């Protein structure tokens, strides 16, 4: 087998597979954590205020009860920000110096995330709490109040998790609709990726694979990609990439596009024990065809609406948004349902090829193809794309 550390940077070698958690459970855990912090603040704040009222604050009995009743709900709001500020500090400390922004940037994002949890608390948890407490006392009068309170907490966390995922999917749909109105087209497919030593003959690999899966057409083309850091949003774990792409077209000309890609990796679950694990990615390529001469960068895109979108989508700090250019030669074979590609990335110090398998809809076929590759060739399965591989590798 290929030695991971010999062909990958330390970072990619340690985590060749990166699969995000379920969007539902990620929200469930985050909002549940924020609610737990809020409960701690509520309890401690109420206890401290009660101690203060008994020890040195002198107010009337009626006012005493009102102050105690209001202290918890007010103090608990600070709890919604603690976890996010802690996360922001950790990200700031672990981000490489060359990519690190000011601490205030991360704190601003943390405040925004905490505000989101606080909003959900006000709009969902508080009403659910009131309803369960009122209904519970009438329908189940013998049920302890703390059981009703805990039930409201669990119910609210489930509701918020489902609601948040639904909102994210709606926003993703509206974002794609916006791009469609600008003239973008889209394509969805499943793909898997492997790294293989360049000592292997790509033509032989393609030939053997094509024979096994009945692929008839083989050829090679050249790709020139320019990637930009972007401010596009992540939707339910789908991560965005923004690039200009130029590749050899069928008739020898160039096929030029502006592309926004969203992909998310997952693990194919199996009811039986398998020798291999399978980590394909669901990818959606949203592209705009450029009919004029290939622009040097996004500033030179002639279509004003597309140019405006690209400028807004990229970071403003030019010194931190130097485009990353990736050039590679692709050898491939394809049939109606399956494609295999062997990509040779140029000007890359580490000596390996990237093998990609693609299918539009047939997950079982993709799994069968992945199994064939892992059984017959010395490969390392990865969910990282060429952008991550190139940016984590030293150029010659």
mmCIF file of N, CA and C in Angstrom, residues 226-228 240-244 259-261:
data_model
loop_
_atom_site.group_PDB
_atom_site.id
_atom_site.type_symbol
_atom_site.label_atom_id
_atom_site.label_comp_id
_atom_site.label_asym_id
_atom_site.label_seq_id
_atom_site.Cartn_x
_atom_site.Cartn_y
_atom_site.Cartn_z
ATOM 1 N N UNK A 226 -8.544 28.263 -11.472
ATOM 2 C CA UNK A 226 -8.120 29.362 -10.605
ATOM 3 C C UNK A 226 -9.123 29.462 -9.464
ATOM 4 N N UNK A 227 -8.666 29.131 -8.259
ATOM 5 C CA UNK A 227 -9.535 29.130 -7.078
ATOM 6 C C UNK A 227 -9.404 30.439 -6.306
ATOM 7 N N UNK A 228 -10.533 30.910 -5.785
ATOM 8 C CA UNK A 228 -10.562 32.133 -4.976
ATOM 9 C C UNK A 228 -11.142 31.831 -3.599
ATOM 10 N N UNK A 240 -18.538 25.475 0.152
ATOM 11 C CA UNK A 240 -18.445 26.075 -1.183
ATOM 12 C C UNK A 240 -17.008 26.281 -1.658
ATOM 13 N N UNK A 241 -16.834 26.179 -2.959
ATOM 14 C CA UNK A 241 -15.582 26.558 -3.612
ATOM 15 C C UNK A 241 -15.939 27.417 -4.818
ATOM 16 N N UNK A 242 -15.083 28.374 -5.111
ATOM 17 C CA UNK A 242 -15.323 29.300 -6.221
ATOM 18 C C UNK A 242 -14.109 29.267 -7.136
ATOM 19 N N UNK A 243 -14.339 29.041 -8.420
ATOM 20 C CA UNK A 243 -13.207 28.931 -9.338
ATOM 21 C C UNK A 243 -13.577 29.363 -10.750
ATOM 22 N N UNK A 244 -12.551 29.756 -11.484
ATOM 23 C CA UNK A 244 -12.631 29.922 -12.930
ATOM 24 C C UNK A 244 -11.979 28.686 -13.530
ATOM 25 N N UNK A 259 -17.410 28.665 -11.868
ATOM 26 C CA UNK A 259 -18.041 27.567 -11.140
ATOM 27 C C UNK A 259 -18.116 27.837 -9.637
ATOM 28 N N UNK A 260 -19.272 27.516 -9.089
ATOM 29 C CA UNK A 260 -19.454 27.445 -7.638
ATOM 30 C C UNK A 260 -19.806 25.996 -7.349
ATOM 31 N N UNK A 261 -19.003 25.331 -6.545
ATOM 32 C CA UNK A 261 -19.274 23.933 -6.236
ATOM 33 C C UNK A 261 -19.574 23.772 -4.753
#
